[in-house]
Amino acid sequence: MNEDLRSVASDIVEKARARGADEADAYIRSGVESSVSVRMGELEKLIEAGSRSVSIRVIKDKRTAVCNTSDLTPKALDELVQTAVELAKISEPDEFAGLPDKADLASDVDIALQLYDERIESLTVEEMKDIVLRAEQAAFDFDKRINNSEGADFGAERGLVVLANSLGFAGSFPYTAASFSVQVMADDEDGKKRNDYWYSAERLIHRLSSPEEVGRRAAARAVRKIGARKVSTREVPVVWDPVTAAGLAGVVSNAASGEALFKRSTFLADREGEAIASPLLNVVSDARLPAQLGSRPFDGEGVATRRNQLVTDGVFQHFLFDSYYARRLGRKTTGSAVRSGDAISIGGGNLVLEAGATAPEEIIGSVQDGLYLTTLMGFGINVTTGDFSRGAAGIWIENGELTYPVTEINVSGNLKDMLRDIEAVGSDLTWLAGTAAPTIKMARLTVSGL
Amino acid sequence: MTDSGRMAEAFFRDRYNIDGTVAADLIGVAMSRGGDHAELYFEHRQGSNITFEQQHVKTASRTTTQGVGVRVLQGDAIGYAYSEDLSRESMRRAADTAARIASRGDKAEPVDVMHYESANFYTPEAGTLSVPASDKVDLIRRADDAARAYDASIARVDVNFIDELKHVMIVTAGGRMAGDVQPLVRFNVSCLSEREGNRQNARWGGGGRMGMSYFETHTPEMLAREAARQATVLQSAIDAPAGTFPVVLAGGDSGILLHEAIGHGLEADFNRKRTSNYTDQVGNVVASELCTVVDDGTIKDSRGSINIDDEGNLPGYNVLIEDGVLKGYIQDHMSTKHFKVEPTGNGRRQSFKHYPMPRMTNTYMLAGQSAPEDIIRSVERGIYCVAFNGGQVNISNGDFVFSVTEGYMIEGGKVTAPIRNVNLIGNGPDVLRKVTAVGSDFALSDGRWTCGKDGQSVPVGVGIPTVLISGMTVGGTAIG
């Protein structure tokens, strides 16, 4: 199937050239997914299907068109090529349009990144069901107060990514992914429901956490919210747990998008080489880490992926680029093109907020009155200005100890100050689905409540 | 009057040779191992997107997806499979895969598939896919010009013209065959205002289940000026306050609050599983008596409207809350069986790759008695919210947030300084009890919203009159 789809992709590129395209590439994704869901010990859902899609980009007279279809019959592919070439004509000339420079294309597409686990081919529904049943049961067994479940799901996927272009590039890589999650709830004394979840997601099955560990963790997270209350409005130190800290790294990565730079819609514009954060902060986007979900040998346009250091000791290093925005701004692509459907965007890679030296207990212990942040909600991030205002929940810290749970509060600040205010970075680097972060401490944030 | 159902049936028959006989055969395969119910969802979607940046068309794109989703139900369990290949062999394989959920082994009787009439709340011919791209680019350029002319500080304008035409056909184990042809257009403008190094960004846009006629009432100039106005207003924004304050929601877009605060919690799947805070609350007072909230899939040309839901039921005008009392939930097929109630026409899904769930259509609060200006005048110190960029809710307990992109202080009964982007946080049942005034100025949002649930996105509408909430937590940075 591997060689088959490589030749399908190369044929599409040939057809596009024959129809008058100056340059073309074809990106095919083909996969099989299956999932099993249980709830309250009973089978709830079985889903199984295979799918594939092809995305073609053509450039004619510096005009770009992208077309996408799930129909891979020869007739449909002919139509796809024809539509794309015609669509390019109505686009407008753009001197920056084009495929990547040939020199940037990956020459080591077969590099061993451990992205495929053969074990997933033979994984049965019964095995998947067993894992999620055990995980859900472990959550119920963890604490009597767990009284309901929103279910536990296992999902497995295997597939192939193929790319060919008119510069002679032809590459493919097989991938697998397996994940499972559990979500359970408990009631407050007054009946208010408190829920939480936990999960594990990996490319290789043997790296998944045990069902019992995930179930217990989900239950522990739900139970510790029982009796959660609001607090009064104040400015306090905030300790971000590894989950919320990983979210913060995601915000930095979005702000480092070359597209955002071109649009001047990032607070990091014009800040390359400057200290934008505490010297304790190091953020990396790395698509070449073995066995990680964000890894891939080449990006959505065939460029070799690599390790991109975004922030080193607090200094902002550089933006992430695909070939288009790199060319527009006179930079180099960083192998960060992401292809999905008819769109090419910037992102990808495993995002790591690198570990520091401080034990997480010591970080919590250093706070007299503050918030241990475990949950963020909503869309209140303005990357242009850096304004940050999001719904939050967590646990209040008093005299260096985690005390009572808090909810229905809001944390706000401006990212420019927030990144500088990072006072401690923990040693507890925690990986979750292609991102990793430790506990971090921020000197001050506004907590809104009563 | 066009019958979109018959159009969709003809489409699948002519293009893929899928008719009632083929569908009946697939239903037979789906029910071959027993099962209480099965349905087929055929879909063909064509989409187009023109991306315009820095006064140039960056990319023109087209997407075509097609496939069939097969669902088999037994008790509370779902078997689901789909195929992108609409050949008989592949579709039968998908039906057989979905059938594996059932274990009772009683083969169902063969069904006679009969046409079922869909509604007509929008016109399929209105789709914009056949409109020459140059016409769309003309509209885009008009928007670009208007935004730049609005204010000298407008340094960047990005525009997107996104449209789609979706043919769907649903066939149920009960023998019902229904279809729809769903147009959807959306026009987005993003403006950057840059003044002495201070950059502010704002987006605006709109659309609906319409074609080019949308732009007769909502010109590209209007949409662009609105984005430019919001970006410019932010230039003089002050830090928002932190703490609990009275909040006045302007009519229209603020309906996102209802969607988050109560809409999701009333989706019947959560109540069937007893995971929503509204479980067992039908008949109880859950909001101020000033509140009457409906979910209405029948609004002409609205983004959230449908002619048939994705399980083959007609959409409805469903009263969720009447004068503060909870009347009923938003249902899908599974929940109507559980609660033994009639379908509400809310079984929706993102695509053939997804199983249906109870989903909102257009959710709004009916107009009240108060004059909007009196509502503002009644507030000594508070927040006035006009535009938003999204919200999120924890269904289990009703805690929700929404992000305000255009908001102002209210001081001494007057709207004063604009505030920086701020998040509002509250608890659904709590906030709806704190509705102390409802305006007479109902407005529907202009087709901007997409609802996400369990990883599935569907277009929705929201609406609300001007409303006063006596206290809500405002997530600003200014304390005191």
Short mmCIF file of C-alpha atoms in Angstrom, two decimals, chain A:
data_model
loop_
_atom_site.label_atom_id
_atom_site.label_comp_id
_atom_site.label_asym_id
_atom_site.label_seq_id
_atom_site.Cartn_x
_atom_site.Cartn_y
_atom_site.Cartn_z
CA MET A 1 0.00 0.00 0.00
CA ASN A 2 2.98 2.22 0.78
CA GLU A 3 4.46 2.12 -2.73
CA ASP A 4 0.97 2.25 -4.26
CA LEU A 5 0.07 5.56 -2.68
CA ARG A 6 3.49 7.01 -3.42
CA SER A 7 2.89 6.35 -7.08
CA VAL A 8 -0.67 7.75 -6.86
CA ALA A 9 0.80 10.96 -5.44
CA SER A 10 3.50 11.13 -8.11
CA ASP A 11 0.90 10.51 -10.84
CA ILE A 12 -1.23 13.39 -9.58
CA VAL A 13 1.77 15.70 -9.72
CA GLU A 14 2.54 14.51 -13.28
CA LYS A 15 -1.07 15.10 -14.33
CA ALA A 16 -0.99 18.61 -12.91
CA ARG A 17 2.21 19.37 -14.79
CA ALA A 18 0.68 17.95 -17.98
CA ARG A 19 -2.31 20.26 -17.55
CA GLY A 20 -0.07 23.29 -17.35
CA ALA A 21 0.83 23.69 -13.67
CA ASP A 22 4.31 25.16 -13.16
CA GLU A 23 4.66 23.46 -9.80
CA ALA A 24 2.51 21.00 -7.87
CA ASP A 25 2.46 18.79 -4.85
CA ALA A 26 0.11 16.07 -3.63
CA TYR A 27 -0.38 15.10 0.00
CA ILE A 28 -2.22 11.87 0.81
CA ARG A 29 -3.32 10.68 4.17
CA SER A 30 -4.78 7.22 4.53
CA GLY A 31 -5.77 5.60 7.78
CA VAL A 32 -7.87 3.17 9.71
CA GLU A 33 -9.36 4.12 13.05
CA SER A 34 -11.23 2.14 15.63
CA SER A 35 -12.56 3.09 19.00
CA VAL A 36 -14.33 1.43 21.88
CA SER A 37 -16.28 3.31 24.54
CA VAL A 38 -17.68 1.95 27.76
CA ARG A 39 -19.73 3.63 30.44
CA MET A 40 -20.75 2.32 33.84
CA GLY A 41 -19.16 -1.01 32.99
CA GLU A 42 -21.15 -1.50 29.78
CA LEU A 43 -20.14 -1.25 26.15
CA GLU A 44 -21.43 2.05 24.79
CA LYS A 45 -19.89 2.61 21.35
CA LEU A 46 -17.90 0.75 18.73
CA ILE A 47 -16.58 2.77 15.83
CA GLU A 48 -14.49 1.44 12.99
CA ALA A 49 -13.66 2.92 9.63
CA GLY A 50 -10.96 3.65 7.14
CA SER A 51 -10.55 6.97 5.41
CA ARG A 52 -8.22 8.71 3.04
CA SER A 53 -7.91 12.08 1.43
CA VAL A 54 -5.68 13.78 -1.06
CA SER A 55 -4.75 17.44 -1.05
CA ILE A 56 -3.22 18.90 -4.18
CA ARG A 57 -1.56 22.28 -4.50
CA VAL A 58 -0.85 23.75 -7.91
CA ILE A 59 1.00 26.93 -8.78
CA LYS A 60 0.58 28.43 -12.22
CA ASP A 61 1.99 31.82 -13.15
CA LYS A 62 2.62 32.36 -9.42
CA ARG A 63 -1.08 31.79 -8.68
CA THR A 64 -1.92 29.16 -6.05
CA ALA A 65 -4.88 26.84 -5.70
CA VAL A 66 -5.45 23.98 -3.28
CA CYS A 67 -8.00 21.21 -3.75
CA ASN A 68 -8.93 18.36 -1.50
CA THR A 69 -11.01 15.25 -2.01
CA SER A 70 -11.77 11.95 -0.32
CA ASP A 71 -12.58 10.30 -3.65
CA LEU A 72 -9.43 8.55 -4.94
CA THR A 73 -10.93 6.93 -8.05
CA PRO A 74 -8.92 7.78 -11.22
CA LYS A 75 -11.85 9.76 -12.62
CA ALA A 76 -12.18 11.83 -9.47
CA LEU A 77 -8.42 12.49 -9.40
CA ASP A 78 -8.55 13.72 -13.01
CA GLU A 79 -11.33 16.10 -12.03
CA LEU A 80 -9.38 17.20 -8.96
CA VAL A 81 -6.34 18.14 -11.04
CA GLN A 82 -8.46 19.95 -13.60
CA THR A 83 -10.37 21.90 -10.91
CA ALA A 84 -7.11 22.88 -9.23
CA VAL A 85 -5.49 24.16 -12.40
CA GLU A 86 -8.63 26.13 -13.30
CA LEU A 87 -8.95 27.49 -9.80
CA ALA A 88 -5.35 28.72 -9.92
CA LYS A 89 -6.30 30.91 -12.86
CA ILE A 90 -8.77 32.92 -10.77
CA SER A 91 -6.29 33.34 -7.98
CA GLU A 92 -3.91 36.27 -8.20
CA PRO A 93 -0.19 36.36 -8.96
CA ASP A 94 1.86 36.37 -5.80
CA GLU A 95 5.62 36.53 -6.26
CA PHE A 96 6.08 34.57 -3.04
CA ALA A 97 3.95 31.63 -4.14
CA GLY A 98 5.66 28.32 -4.76
CA LEU A 99 6.93 25.06 -3.41
CA PRO A 100 9.76 25.08 -0.87
CA ASP A 101 13.33 25.50 -2.08
CA LYS A 102 14.66 22.16 -3.19
CA ALA A 103 17.52 22.32 -0.71
CA ASP A 104 15.11 22.43 2.22
CA LEU A 105 13.29 19.21 1.28
CA ALA A 106 13.89 16.25 3.56
CA SER A 107 16.65 13.96 2.32
CA ASP A 108 16.26 11.51 5.19
CA VAL A 109 12.55 10.65 4.97
CA ASP A 110 13.19 7.13 6.19
CA ILE A 111 14.85 8.22 9.42
CA ALA A 112 13.83 5.91 12.26
CA LEU A 113 11.54 7.97 14.49
CA GLN A 114 9.58 5.03 15.95
CA LEU A 115 6.26 6.35 14.74
CA TYR A 116 4.71 2.96 13.98
CA ASP A 117 3.73 0.14 16.30
CA GLU A 118 2.84 -3.10 14.52
CA ARG A 119 1.05 -4.21 17.65
CA ILE A 120 -1.82 -1.85 16.76
CA GLU A 121 -2.64 -3.90 13.65
CA SER A 122 -3.67 -6.86 15.78
CA LEU A 123 -5.28 -4.97 18.64
CA THR A 124 -8.76 -6.42 19.16
CA VAL A 125 -11.99 -4.83 20.31
CA GLU A 126 -11.87 -7.11 23.34
CA GLU A 127 -8.42 -5.86 24.32
CA MET A 128 -9.43 -2.24 23.97
CA LYS A 129 -12.63 -2.86 25.90
CA ASP A 130 -10.71 -4.57 28.66
CA ILE A 131 -8.39 -1.58 29.08
CA VAL A 132 -11.19 0.96 29.37
CA LEU A 133 -13.30 -1.23 31.64
CA ARG A 134 -10.32 -1.60 33.96
CA ALA A 135 -9.63 2.13 33.85
CA GLU A 136 -13.23 3.06 34.68
CA GLN A 137 -13.40 0.47 37.46
CA ALA A 138 -10.15 1.77 38.94
CA ALA A 139 -11.71 5.23 39.10
CA PHE A 140 -14.77 3.91 40.97
CA ASP A 141 -12.57 1.85 43.28
CA PHE A 142 -10.36 4.81 44.09
CA ASP A 143 -12.96 6.66 46.14
CA LYS A 144 -16.53 5.87 47.22
CA ARG A 145 -17.61 9.39 46.37
CA ILE A 146 -17.13 8.74 42.64
CA ASN A 147 -20.78 8.11 41.76
CA ASN A 148 -21.09 8.55 38.01
CA SER A 149 -19.05 8.25 34.86
CA GLU A 150 -19.06 10.04 31.56
CA GLY A 151 -17.37 7.00 30.15
CA ALA A 152 -13.99 5.70 29.12
CA ASP A 153 -12.81 5.57 25.49
CA PHE A 154 -9.99 3.79 23.73
CA GLY A 155 -8.99 4.95 20.25
CA ALA A 156 -6.46 3.37 17.91
CA GLU A 157 -5.35 4.63 14.55
CA ARG A 158 -2.83 3.54 11.94
CA GLY A 159 -2.13 5.13 8.65
CA LEU A 160 0.25 6.47 6.09
CA VAL A 161 1.26 10.00 5.11
CA VAL A 162 2.51 10.44 1.54
CA LEU A 163 3.85 13.50 -0.22
CA ALA A 164 5.14 13.98 -3.75
CA ASN A 165 6.01 17.19 -5.54
CA SER A 166 7.23 18.46 -8.89
CA LEU A 167 10.72 19.04 -7.49
CA GLY A 168 11.13 15.27 -7.48
CA PHE A 169 10.39 14.71 -3.82
CA ALA A 170 8.50 11.54 -2.91
CA GLY A 171 8.26 10.48 0.69
CA SER A 172 5.97 8.61 3.01
CA PHE A 173 5.84 7.46 6.57
CA PRO A 174 3.52 5.09 8.40
CA TYR A 175 2.20 6.10 11.80
CA THR A 176 0.14 4.74 14.64
CA ALA A 177 -1.53 6.31 17.64
CA ALA A 178 -3.31 4.85 20.63
CA SER A 179 -5.01 6.68 23.44
CA PHE A 180 -7.51 6.16 26.18
CA SER A 181 -9.28 8.43 28.62
CA VAL A 182 -11.62 8.23 31.59
CA GLN A 183 -13.99 10.91 32.87
CA VAL A 184 -15.78 10.49 36.18
CA MET A 185 -17.74 12.59 38.66
CA ALA A 186 -18.61 13.05 42.29
CA ASP A 187 -21.21 15.21 44.06
CA ASP A 188 -20.70 18.04 46.52
CA GLU A 189 -22.75 17.94 49.71
CA ASP A 190 -25.21 20.33 48.09
CA GLY A 191 -25.41 18.15 44.97
CA LYS A 192 -23.19 20.20 42.68
CA LYS A 193 -21.36 17.83 40.35
CA ARG A 194 -17.57 17.78 40.15
CA ASN A 195 -15.95 16.00 37.25
CA ASP A 196 -12.51 15.50 35.83
CA TYR A 197 -10.66 13.25 33.45
CA TRP A 198 -7.28 11.81 32.71
CA TYR A 199 -5.80 10.18 29.68
CA SER A 200 -2.77 8.64 28.06
CA ALA A 201 -1.85 9.00 24.39
CA GLU A 202 1.16 7.52 22.61
CA ARG A 203 2.33 6.25 19.25
CA LEU A 204 3.51 2.95 20.74
CA ILE A 205 1.13 0.87 22.85
CA HIS A 206 3.70 -0.24 25.41
CA ARG A 207 4.32 3.39 26.35
CA LEU A 208 0.70 3.93 27.46
CA SER A 209 0.07 4.37 31.17
CA SER A 210 -1.64 1.48 32.91
CA PRO A 211 -5.47 1.54 32.91
CA GLU A 212 -5.45 1.58 36.71
CA GLU A 213 -3.12 4.56 36.87
CA VAL A 214 -5.25 6.61 34.45
CA GLY A 215 -8.48 5.64 36.26
CA ARG A 216 -7.10 6.52 39.69
CA ARG A 217 -5.72 9.81 38.42
CA ALA A 218 -9.09 10.80 36.89
CA ALA A 219 -10.83 9.94 40.14
CA ALA A 220 -8.29 11.78 42.29
CA ARG A 221 -8.66 14.90 40.12
CA ALA A 222 -12.49 14.79 40.42
CA VAL A 223 -12.55 14.07 44.16
CA ARG A 224 -10.18 16.87 45.01
CA LYS A 225 -12.72 19.34 43.51
CA ILE A 226 -15.45 18.40 46.00
CA GLY A 227 -16.56 21.45 47.96
CA ALA A 228 -14.86 23.87 45.56
CA ARG A 229 -15.66 27.52 46.23
CA LYS A 230 -14.97 30.98 44.95
CA VAL A 231 -12.37 33.23 46.48
CA SER A 232 -12.27 36.98 46.76
CA THR A 233 -10.60 39.07 44.08
CA ARG A 234 -6.88 39.64 44.61
CA GLU A 235 -3.42 39.57 43.06
CA VAL A 236 -1.46 36.47 44.09
CA PRO A 237 1.35 34.13 43.02
CA VAL A 238 0.07 31.33 40.77
CA VAL A 239 1.58 27.84 40.47
CA TRP A 240 0.68 26.22 37.14
CA ASP A 241 0.46 22.43 37.17
CA PRO A 242 2.18 20.65 34.24
CA VAL A 243 -1.10 20.46 32.26
CA THR A 244 -1.83 24.19 32.39
CA ALA A 245 1.89 25.01 31.94
CA ALA A 246 1.86 23.00 28.70
CA GLY A 247 -1.06 25.18 27.60
CA LEU A 248 1.07 28.26 28.26
CA ALA A 249 3.83 26.80 26.05
CA GLY A 250 1.15 26.40 23.36
CA VAL A 251 0.33 30.09 23.59
CA VAL A 252 4.02 30.96 23.14
CA SER A 253 4.16 28.69 20.11
CA ASN A 254 1.07 30.34 18.57
CA ALA A 255 2.61 33.76 19.14
CA ALA A 256 5.78 32.51 17.39
CA SER A 257 3.90 31.70 14.17
CA GLY A 258 5.44 33.29 11.09
CA GLU A 259 1.94 33.93 9.78
CA ALA A 260 1.12 35.94 12.91
CA LEU A 261 4.36 37.86 12.41
CA PHE A 262 3.44 38.66 8.82
CA LYS A 263 0.01 39.81 9.96
CA ARG A 264 1.57 41.78 12.83
CA SER A 265 -0.91 39.99 15.06
CA THR A 266 1.53 38.76 17.72
CA PHE A 267 3.01 40.44 20.75
CA LEU A 268 6.33 38.79 19.78
CA ALA A 269 6.62 40.83 16.57
CA ASP A 270 10.04 42.57 16.38
CA ARG A 271 11.21 40.79 19.55
CA GLU A 272 13.62 38.21 18.11
CA GLY A 273 16.83 38.10 20.10
CA GLU A 274 15.24 39.93 23.03
CA ALA A 275 14.55 38.73 26.55
CA ILE A 276 10.80 38.17 26.51
CA ALA A 277 10.65 35.92 29.55
CA SER A 278 12.34 34.96 32.77
CA PRO A 279 15.82 33.43 32.18
CA LEU A 280 14.30 30.22 33.61
CA LEU A 281 12.09 29.72 30.53
CA ASN A 282 13.16 27.41 27.70
CA VAL A 283 10.65 26.36 25.04
CA VAL A 284 11.37 23.99 22.17
CA SER A 285 9.32 22.75 19.23
CA ASP A 286 10.92 19.50 18.15
CA ALA A 287 9.43 17.20 15.49
CA ARG A 288 12.26 14.66 15.64
CA LEU A 289 11.88 13.19 19.11
CA PRO A 290 11.57 9.39 18.82
CA ALA A 291 8.15 7.84 19.46
CA GLN A 292 6.39 11.11 20.23
CA LEU A 293 3.01 12.09 18.77
CA GLY A 294 4.28 15.39 17.38
CA SER A 295 7.15 13.78 15.47
CA ARG A 296 7.35 13.38 11.71
CA PRO A 297 10.30 13.20 9.28
CA PHE A 298 9.00 15.90 6.91
CA ASP A 299 6.40 18.62 7.17
CA GLY A 300 3.24 19.27 5.15
CA GLU A 301 5.25 20.38 2.13
CA GLY A 302 8.14 17.92 2.32
CA VAL A 303 10.61 20.08 4.22
CA ALA A 304 12.88 18.28 6.69
CA THR A 305 11.60 18.70 10.22
CA ARG A 306 13.96 19.66 12.98
CA ARG A 307 14.36 20.92 16.50
CA ASN A 308 13.35 24.58 16.76
CA GLN A 309 14.45 26.34 19.90
CA LEU A 310 11.82 29.06 20.46
CA VAL A 311 12.94 30.48 23.79
CA THR A 312 16.41 29.99 25.31
CA ASP A 313 17.03 31.27 28.83
CA GLY A 314 14.18 33.72 28.34
CA VAL A 315 15.42 35.05 25.00
CA PHE A 316 13.07 34.69 22.05
CA GLN A 317 15.00 32.93 19.29
CA HIS A 318 12.89 32.89 16.15
CA PHE A 319 9.50 32.43 14.53
CA LEU A 320 8.18 29.24 12.98
CA PHE A 321 7.71 29.26 9.21
CA ASP A 322 6.31 27.34 6.30
CA SER A 323 7.91 28.14 2.96
CA TYR A 324 5.37 30.80 1.95
CA TYR A 325 5.62 33.11 4.93
CA ALA A 326 9.36 32.51 5.12
CA ARG A 327 9.74 33.75 1.55
CA ARG A 328 7.42 36.70 2.16
CA LEU A 329 9.49 37.83 5.10
CA GLY A 330 12.92 36.93 3.72
CA ARG A 331 13.44 34.08 6.19
CA LYS A 332 13.95 30.32 6.02
CA THR A 333 11.29 27.68 6.48
CA THR A 334 11.57 25.86 9.80
CA GLY A 335 9.78 22.73 8.58
CA SER A 336 6.60 23.79 10.33
CA ALA A 337 3.96 23.48 7.57
CA VAL A 338 0.88 21.55 8.64
CA ARG A 339 -1.38 20.22 5.91
CA SER A 340 -5.01 19.51 6.66
CA GLY A 341 -7.73 19.40 4.07
CA ASP A 342 -7.47 22.47 1.87
CA ALA A 343 -5.34 24.45 4.30
CA ILE A 344 -1.63 24.80 4.95
CA SER A 345 -0.92 26.32 8.34
CA ILE A 346 2.04 26.70 10.69
CA GLY A 347 2.57 24.47 13.71
CA GLY A 348 3.41 20.87 14.43
CA GLY A 349 6.22 19.29 16.35
CA ASN A 350 6.36 18.29 19.99
CA LEU A 351 6.19 21.32 22.20
CA VAL A 352 8.35 21.17 25.29
CA LEU A 353 8.60 23.68 28.10
CA GLU A 354 11.87 22.34 29.45
CA ALA A 355 12.30 21.20 33.04
CA GLY A 356 14.02 23.33 35.64
CA ALA A 357 15.75 22.42 38.87
CA THR A 358 13.12 23.00 41.56
CA ALA A 359 11.06 20.18 43.04
CA PRO A 360 7.32 20.83 42.56
CA GLU A 361 6.72 20.45 46.33
CA GLU A 362 9.28 23.15 46.94
CA ILE A 363 7.51 25.45 44.45
CA ILE A 364 4.15 24.98 46.20
CA GLY A 365 5.91 25.31 49.54
CA SER A 366 7.23 28.75 48.60
CA VAL A 367 3.73 30.25 48.31
CA GLN A 368 2.08 31.83 51.36
CA ASP A 369 -1.24 32.74 49.73
CA GLY A 370 -1.85 31.81 46.13
CA LEU A 371 -3.45 29.60 43.52
CA TYR A 372 -2.43 26.13 42.32
CA LEU A 373 -3.88 26.27 38.80
CA THR A 374 -5.19 22.98 37.36
CA THR A 375 -7.91 24.00 34.88
CA LEU A 376 -8.27 26.78 32.33
CA MET A 377 -11.42 27.49 30.31
CA GLY A 378 -12.42 29.60 27.35
CA PHE A 379 -10.81 31.66 24.62
CA GLY A 380 -9.61 34.79 26.42
CA ILE A 381 -6.17 35.06 24.85
CA ASN A 382 -5.37 37.98 22.58
CA VAL A 383 -2.08 37.06 20.90
CA THR A 384 -1.82 40.50 19.27
CA THR A 385 -1.74 42.40 22.56
CA GLY A 386 -0.81 39.59 24.94
CA ASP A 387 -3.95 40.14 27.02
CA PHE A 388 -4.76 36.94 28.87
CA SER A 389 -8.04 36.40 30.73
CA ARG A 390 -9.37 32.90 31.25
CA GLY A 391 -11.75 30.99 33.46
CA ALA A 392 -9.92 28.87 36.01
CA ALA A 393 -10.15 26.28 38.76
CA GLY A 394 -7.58 24.81 41.09
CA ILE A 395 -6.59 24.50 44.70
CA TRP A 396 -5.80 27.33 47.06
CA ILE A 397 -2.34 27.39 48.60
CA GLU A 398 -1.97 28.63 52.17
CA ASN A 399 1.35 28.70 54.01
CA GLY A 400 2.98 26.46 51.45
CA GLU A 401 0.26 23.80 51.53
CA LEU A 402 -2.53 22.84 49.14
CA THR A 403 -5.76 23.48 51.05
CA TYR A 404 -9.29 23.80 49.61
CA PRO A 405 -10.46 23.58 45.97
CA VAL A 406 -11.51 26.77 44.16
CA THR A 407 -13.68 27.19 41.09
CA GLU A 408 -15.60 29.76 39.04
CA ILE A 409 -12.71 32.18 39.19
CA ASN A 410 -10.73 33.91 36.50
CA VAL A 411 -7.01 34.51 36.07
CA SER A 412 -5.77 37.47 34.07
CA GLY A 413 -2.68 39.35 33.14
CA ASN A 414 -0.66 40.23 30.07
CA LEU A 415 1.60 37.61 28.55
CA LYS A 416 4.45 40.10 28.26
CA ASP A 417 4.47 40.43 32.06
CA MET A 418 3.44 36.85 32.77
CA LEU A 419 6.41 35.31 30.96
CA ARG A 420 8.81 37.63 32.77
CA ASP A 421 7.15 36.81 36.08
CA ILE A 422 8.04 33.11 35.93
CA GLU A 423 9.87 32.64 39.23
CA ALA A 424 10.42 28.91 39.32
CA VAL A 425 10.42 26.01 36.87
CA GLY A 426 9.91 22.52 38.24
CA SER A 427 11.93 19.38 37.69
CA ASP A 428 8.78 17.31 37.04
CA LEU A 429 8.60 17.34 33.24
CA THR A 430 5.31 15.61 32.33
CA TRP A 431 4.56 14.33 28.83
CA LEU A 432 1.00 14.35 27.53
CA ALA A 433 0.23 13.69 23.86
CA GLY A 434 3.09 15.46 22.12
CA THR A 435 3.53 18.25 24.66
CA ALA A 436 5.52 18.36 27.85
CA ALA A 437 5.88 20.80 30.71
CA PRO A 438 6.78 20.83 34.38
CA THR A 439 5.17 22.78 37.24
CA ILE A 440 5.94 26.51 37.01
CA LYS A 441 5.39 29.46 39.30
CA MET A 442 4.37 32.96 38.27
CA ALA A 443 4.99 35.79 40.74
CA ARG A 444 1.58 37.40 40.30
CA LEU A 445 -1.68 37.20 38.40
CA THR A 446 -5.03 38.79 39.06
CA VAL A 447 -7.53 36.26 40.37
CA SER A 448 -11.11 37.51 39.98
CA GLY A 449 -13.80 36.01 42.13
CA LEU A 450 -16.25 37.37 44.66
#
